[in-house]
Short mmCIF file of C-alpha atoms in Angstrom, two decimals:
data_model
loop_
_atom_site.label_atom_id
_atom_site.label_comp_id
_atom_site.label_asym_id
_atom_site.label_seq_id
_atom_site.Cartn_x
_atom_site.Cartn_y
_atom_site.Cartn_z
CA MET H 1 -0.04 0.17 -0.32
CA LYS H 2 0.96 3.57 -1.05
CA LEU H 3 0.07 6.27 1.44
CA TYR H 4 0.05 10.16 0.50
CA THR H 5 -0.68 13.76 2.25
CA VAL H 6 -2.39 15.87 -0.10
CA SER H 7 -3.16 18.80 -0.39
CA TRP H 8 -6.58 18.87 -2.48
CA GLN H 9 -9.11 22.09 -2.84
CA ASN H 10 -6.79 23.80 -0.63
CA ARG H 11 -7.74 21.26 2.18
CA PRO H 12 -5.44 18.86 3.77
CA LEU H 13 -6.01 15.19 3.34
CA VAL H 14 -4.65 11.49 4.09
CA CYS H 15 -5.56 8.99 1.38
CA LEU H 16 -4.87 5.74 -0.37
CA GLU H 17 -3.32 4.36 -3.63
CA SER H 18 -6.10 2.19 -4.18
CA GLN H 19 -6.21 2.16 -7.35
CA PRO H 20 -3.00 3.57 -9.73
CA GLY H 21 -2.81 6.72 -9.77
CA TRP H 22 -6.03 7.26 -8.01
CA LEU H 23 -6.73 8.29 -4.39
CA THR H 24 -9.20 7.41 -1.38
CA PRO H 25 -9.64 9.52 1.58
CA LEU H 26 -8.95 8.03 5.39
CA PRO H 27 -10.74 9.16 8.39
CA TYR H 28 -7.94 10.51 9.90
CA GLU H 29 -6.99 14.64 11.31
CA THR H 30 -2.91 14.14 9.30
CA MET H 31 -0.57 10.80 9.06
CA ASN H 32 0.41 10.96 12.46
CA HIS H 33 -3.50 10.20 13.79
CA LEU H 34 -2.95 6.78 11.67
CA LEU H 35 0.84 5.82 13.06
CA MET H 36 -0.96 6.54 16.63
CA ASP H 37 -4.37 5.43 15.50
CA ALA H 38 -4.65 1.80 17.35
CA PRO H 39 -2.81 -1.36 14.60
CA ASP H 40 -5.77 -3.35 13.86
CA HIS H 41 -8.41 -0.66 14.16
CA ARG H 42 -6.03 1.07 11.67
CA ASP H 43 -5.52 -2.21 9.22
CA GLN H 44 -9.55 -2.37 8.89
CA VAL H 45 -9.92 0.99 7.78
CA LEU H 46 -7.48 0.79 5.22
CA ALA H 47 -8.38 -2.99 3.88
CA ARG H 48 -11.30 -1.30 3.68
CA ALA H 49 -10.01 1.55 1.80
CA ALA H 50 -7.57 -0.05 -0.70
CA LYS H 51 -11.02 -1.95 -2.12
CA GLY H 52 -12.16 0.97 -3.03
CA ARG H 53 -11.69 3.10 -7.51
CA GLY H 54 -10.35 6.43 -6.16
CA GLU H 55 -12.59 9.53 -5.70
CA PHE H 56 -9.17 11.52 -7.55
CA SER H 57 -6.24 11.13 -8.99
CA LEU H 58 -2.56 11.71 -8.01
CA GLY H 59 -2.97 14.52 -10.82
CA ASP H 60 -5.24 16.68 -8.97
CA VAL H 61 -3.92 17.15 -6.19
CA THR H 62 -0.68 18.60 -4.79
CA VAL H 63 1.83 15.56 -3.33
CA LEU H 64 2.91 16.66 0.19
CA ALA H 65 5.71 15.11 2.08
CA PRO H 66 3.11 11.97 3.94
CA ILE H 67 4.06 13.43 7.67
CA PRO H 68 4.30 17.71 7.16
CA HIS H 69 4.84 18.15 10.51
CA PRO H 70 6.47 14.97 12.65
CA ARG H 71 5.58 14.43 16.55
CA GLN H 72 8.80 14.77 17.45
CA ASP H 73 12.74 15.28 16.11
CA VAL H 74 13.53 12.97 12.41
CA ILE H 75 16.11 10.09 14.45
CA CYS H 76 18.80 9.28 12.15
CA LEU H 77 22.34 7.67 11.06
CA GLY H 78 25.81 9.17 11.00
CA MET H 79 27.82 7.09 8.18
CA ASN H 80 25.91 4.19 7.75
CA TYR H 81 27.25 3.31 4.62
CA ARG H 82 30.76 1.66 4.35
CA ALA H 83 31.89 3.83 1.99
CA HIS H 84 30.34 7.46 3.27
CA LYS H 85 31.27 7.01 6.18
CA ALA H 86 35.27 6.46 4.50
CA GLU H 87 34.20 9.79 2.54
CA ALA H 88 32.82 12.17 5.08
CA GLU H 89 36.08 10.56 6.92
CA GLN H 90 38.73 12.80 4.83
CA PHE H 91 36.64 15.45 4.30
CA ASP H 92 37.42 16.49 7.99
CA PRO H 93 38.60 12.80 9.77
CA ALA H 94 38.19 14.87 13.90
CA ALA H 95 34.43 15.44 13.00
CA PHE H 96 33.48 12.37 11.32
CA THR H 97 35.41 9.57 12.67
CA ARG H 98 33.72 6.61 14.77
CA GLU H 99 34.71 3.67 14.90
CA GLY H 100 32.18 0.68 15.83
CA GLN H 101 29.16 2.31 17.14
CA ALA H 102 26.45 3.58 15.17
CA VAL H 103 26.14 7.12 15.26
CA TYR H 104 22.79 8.56 16.64
CA PHE H 105 22.00 12.30 16.29
CA ALA H 106 18.45 13.89 16.08
CA LYS H 107 17.27 15.99 13.15
CA ARG H 108 14.67 18.95 13.94
CA ALA H 109 11.85 18.94 11.67
CA SER H 110 8.66 20.53 12.08
CA ARG H 111 8.02 21.64 8.88
CA CYS H 112 9.35 18.48 5.80
CA PRO H 113 9.09 19.76 2.17
CA GLY H 114 7.02 17.02 -0.19
CA PRO H 115 8.10 17.06 -3.79
CA GLY H 116 8.68 20.06 -5.69
CA ALA H 117 8.25 22.57 -2.90
CA PRO H 118 11.98 24.65 -2.03
CA ILE H 119 14.86 23.53 -0.26
CA PRO H 120 15.63 26.81 2.17
CA GLY H 121 19.74 27.10 1.02
CA HIS H 122 19.41 29.85 4.40
CA PHE H 123 23.02 31.35 2.11
CA ASP H 124 22.53 33.37 4.83
CA LEU H 125 24.84 31.30 6.70
CA VAL H 126 25.65 28.54 5.14
CA ASP H 127 28.63 27.85 2.32
CA SER H 128 28.24 23.51 2.23
CA LEU H 129 25.23 23.03 1.62
CA ASP H 130 24.33 19.18 0.77
CA TYR H 131 22.31 16.53 0.06
CA GLU H 132 22.13 12.76 1.42
CA VAL H 133 19.01 11.08 0.17
CA GLU H 134 18.30 8.20 2.69
CA LEU H 135 15.53 5.55 3.32
CA ALA H 136 12.96 7.11 6.24
CA VAL H 137 11.61 4.36 8.38
CA VAL H 138 8.04 4.68 9.71
CA LEU H 139 7.05 3.28 13.12
CA GLY H 140 3.11 2.26 13.83
CA LYS H 141 3.18 1.70 17.07
CA ASP H 142 5.39 2.27 20.05
CA ALA H 143 8.92 0.57 20.07
CA ARG H 144 10.26 -0.32 23.47
CA ASN H 145 12.48 -3.55 25.05
CA VAL H 146 12.73 -4.84 21.45
CA THR H 147 14.59 -7.72 19.45
CA GLN H 148 16.42 -7.97 16.10
CA GLU H 149 13.82 -10.70 15.82
CA THR H 150 10.50 -9.32 17.32
CA ALA H 151 11.34 -5.05 15.22
CA MET H 152 9.88 -5.71 12.07
CA ASP H 153 6.57 -5.62 14.26
CA CYS H 154 6.79 -2.16 14.97
CA VAL H 155 7.75 -0.54 11.74
CA PHE H 156 4.78 0.59 9.71
CA GLY H 157 6.19 1.74 6.92
CA TYR H 158 8.68 3.30 4.35
CA THR H 159 9.53 7.17 2.41
CA ILE H 160 12.45 8.94 1.11
CA LEU H 161 14.56 12.06 3.50
CA ASN H 162 16.61 13.90 1.82
CA ASP H 163 18.81 14.67 5.07
CA VAL H 164 19.73 18.21 3.52
CA SER H 165 22.72 18.95 5.91
CA ALA H 166 25.05 22.55 6.63
CA ARG H 167 28.42 21.14 6.51
CA ASN H 168 30.23 24.34 8.16
CA LEU H 169 28.00 24.26 10.62
CA GLN H 170 28.03 20.85 11.09
CA THR H 171 31.33 20.56 11.20
CA GLY H 172 32.05 24.34 13.47
CA HIS H 173 30.27 22.59 16.77
CA LYS H 174 30.69 19.74 18.10
CA GLN H 175 27.04 18.37 17.97
CA TRP H 176 25.24 17.50 14.45
CA TYR H 177 22.28 19.01 15.17
CA PHE H 178 22.29 23.28 14.73
CA GLY H 179 23.60 21.85 10.70
CA LYS H 180 21.40 19.77 10.13
CA SER H 181 17.95 21.23 11.10
CA LEU H 182 17.74 23.98 9.90
CA ASP H 183 14.36 25.15 8.74
CA GLY H 184 13.39 23.30 5.31
CA PHE H 185 16.18 20.54 6.24
CA ALA H 186 13.82 17.51 6.36
CA PRO H 187 12.28 17.08 2.95
CA MET H 188 10.22 13.58 2.01
CA GLY H 189 8.24 12.57 0.25
CA PRO H 190 6.20 11.33 -1.63
CA CYS H 191 4.56 8.85 0.46
CA ILE H 192 4.87 5.67 2.45
CA VAL H 193 4.76 2.52 1.56
CA THR H 194 3.53 -0.16 3.90
CA ARG H 195 6.24 -2.49 5.56
CA GLU H 196 4.92 -5.70 4.06
CA GLU H 197 5.27 -4.83 0.43
CA PHE H 198 9.13 -4.91 0.58
CA ALA H 199 11.77 -7.77 2.09
CA TRP H 200 12.79 -7.41 5.30
CA PRO H 201 15.03 -5.60 5.44
CA PRO H 202 13.89 -3.88 2.82
CA ALA H 203 16.60 -4.00 -0.48
CA GLN H 204 15.82 -1.71 -2.75
CA ALA H 205 17.99 0.54 -5.41
CA ILE H 206 18.70 4.06 -3.49
CA ARG H 207 19.66 7.10 -5.83
CA ALA H 208 21.05 11.18 -6.34
CA TRP H 209 21.34 13.16 -9.15
CA VAL H 210 21.83 16.56 -9.09
CA ASN H 211 20.75 18.35 -12.21
CA GLY H 212 20.77 15.49 -13.95
CA GLU H 213 24.18 13.60 -12.84
CA LEU H 214 23.74 10.57 -10.96
CA ARG H 215 25.89 11.52 -7.16
CA GLN H 216 24.80 8.72 -5.08
CA GLU H 217 23.65 4.96 -6.19
CA ALA H 218 23.36 1.83 -3.25
CA VAL H 219 21.03 -0.50 -2.03
CA THR H 220 19.67 -0.31 1.36
CA ASP H 221 20.44 -3.45 2.66
CA GLN H 222 23.94 -2.45 2.49
CA LEU H 223 23.67 -0.25 5.84
CA ILE H 224 26.61 -1.02 8.65
CA PHE H 225 24.05 -1.40 11.30
CA SER H 226 20.86 -2.81 9.83
CA ILE H 227 17.05 -1.66 10.71
CA PRO H 228 16.41 -3.97 12.86
CA HIS H 229 19.87 -3.88 14.99
CA ILE H 230 19.19 0.31 15.13
CA LEU H 231 15.33 -0.74 17.06
CA GLN H 232 16.60 -2.71 19.37
CA GLU H 233 19.56 -0.83 19.92
CA LEU H 234 17.91 2.24 20.93
CA SER H 235 14.96 1.36 22.50
CA ARG H 236 16.75 -0.78 24.94
CA GLY H 237 15.50 2.77 27.62
CA MET H 238 14.22 4.59 25.10
CA THR H 239 10.80 4.28 24.20
CA LEU H 240 10.06 5.23 20.00
CA GLN H 241 6.50 6.27 20.13
CA ALA H 242 4.32 5.32 17.16
CA GLY H 243 4.88 8.00 14.15
CA THR H 244 8.55 8.29 14.84
CA VAL H 245 10.57 8.64 11.87
CA ILE H 246 14.07 7.60 11.90
CA ALA H 247 16.50 8.10 8.83
CA THR H 248 18.66 5.59 8.11
CA GLY H 249 21.64 7.07 6.40
CA THR H 250 23.43 7.77 3.21
CA PRO H 251 25.42 6.26 0.70
CA ALA H 252 28.51 8.49 -1.28
CA GLY H 253 28.55 10.58 -3.29
CA VAL H 254 27.24 13.58 -1.79
CA GLY H 255 28.97 17.56 -1.88
CA MET H 256 31.50 16.79 0.23
CA GLY H 257 33.21 13.46 -0.74
CA PHE H 258 34.23 15.11 -4.19
CA ASP H 259 37.73 16.74 -5.05
CA PRO H 260 36.64 19.30 -4.93
CA PRO H 261 33.23 19.43 -3.42
CA LYS H 262 30.43 19.60 -4.77
CA PHE H 263 28.22 21.41 -3.04
CA LEU H 264 24.36 22.83 -3.74
CA LYS H 265 23.70 25.94 -4.71
CA ALA H 266 20.41 28.13 -5.52
CA GLY H 267 18.86 27.14 -8.47
CA ASP H 268 20.01 24.06 -8.22
CA VAL H 269 17.87 20.43 -8.15
CA VAL H 270 18.13 17.41 -6.26
CA ARG H 271 16.73 14.38 -6.94
CA CYS H 272 16.04 11.17 -4.77
CA GLU H 273 14.51 8.34 -5.72
CA ILE H 274 14.28 4.57 -4.15
CA ASP H 275 13.21 1.73 -5.90
CA GLY H 276 9.46 0.79 -5.08
CA ILE H 277 8.09 4.11 -3.12
CA GLY H 278 9.06 6.72 -5.65
CA VAL H 279 10.32 10.15 -6.79
CA LEU H 280 11.54 13.08 -4.15
CA GLU H 281 13.03 16.00 -5.99
CA ASN H 282 13.59 19.44 -4.73
CA PRO H 283 15.01 23.09 -6.31
CA VAL H 284 17.27 24.75 -3.84
CA GLU H 285 16.27 28.18 -3.43
#
């Protein structure tokens, strides 16, 4: 199943793609309300909607981020593909060298731009704007003390997140929060694909282009720390609430990995793609 948040006649709707290209509205005010619903009831609602023919087409709506306003900060994994770890350490060894343990950080995402929405460059603050295509995991129930064997039960689905980064702010501080969290730095979309559509853990091709140039390409099962590992480790002493978004890391090919670096500038277009989910494309302004 694919679930969207869209704007139709100037009002937001949560919808299920019940037929290819056709949407059926769901009885939820926001995607957060859907994710917080009791799983058994939510499954019944989705099953009924999946039988519909759709009330309007994708072409008649504006697709927003599936979760325009996350309930809490996005949880992110740093350097979770080996080749990206190597390029990050080459760019700034003091800022990026970590050994043996997963690197977690939070990303403020008070508003997530959807497909086609601009990425603000904040060029009054930023001289090294970068992109990072990532598979984002969306939880559909609270997770506490889960095991790698039971972690799958907590996952509702997946979407694409562009972990936009201000490298000068990220490396200039002893933590990454500021450089990852400027307004508009979490483009997301185009939809949430439910867990059962993919293998576990998912092994989907992931790519990013800038102005038509392929920059990043990998498969999502190449993570150093897998999704089951992440959920087991984080849920040991911390409850991960339904609606939590976890960005699992980015492959090699980000702007800082080139010599010289290829950072973003106004007018650039970043295209992120994961097979089975779709395309998230945003211009930089």
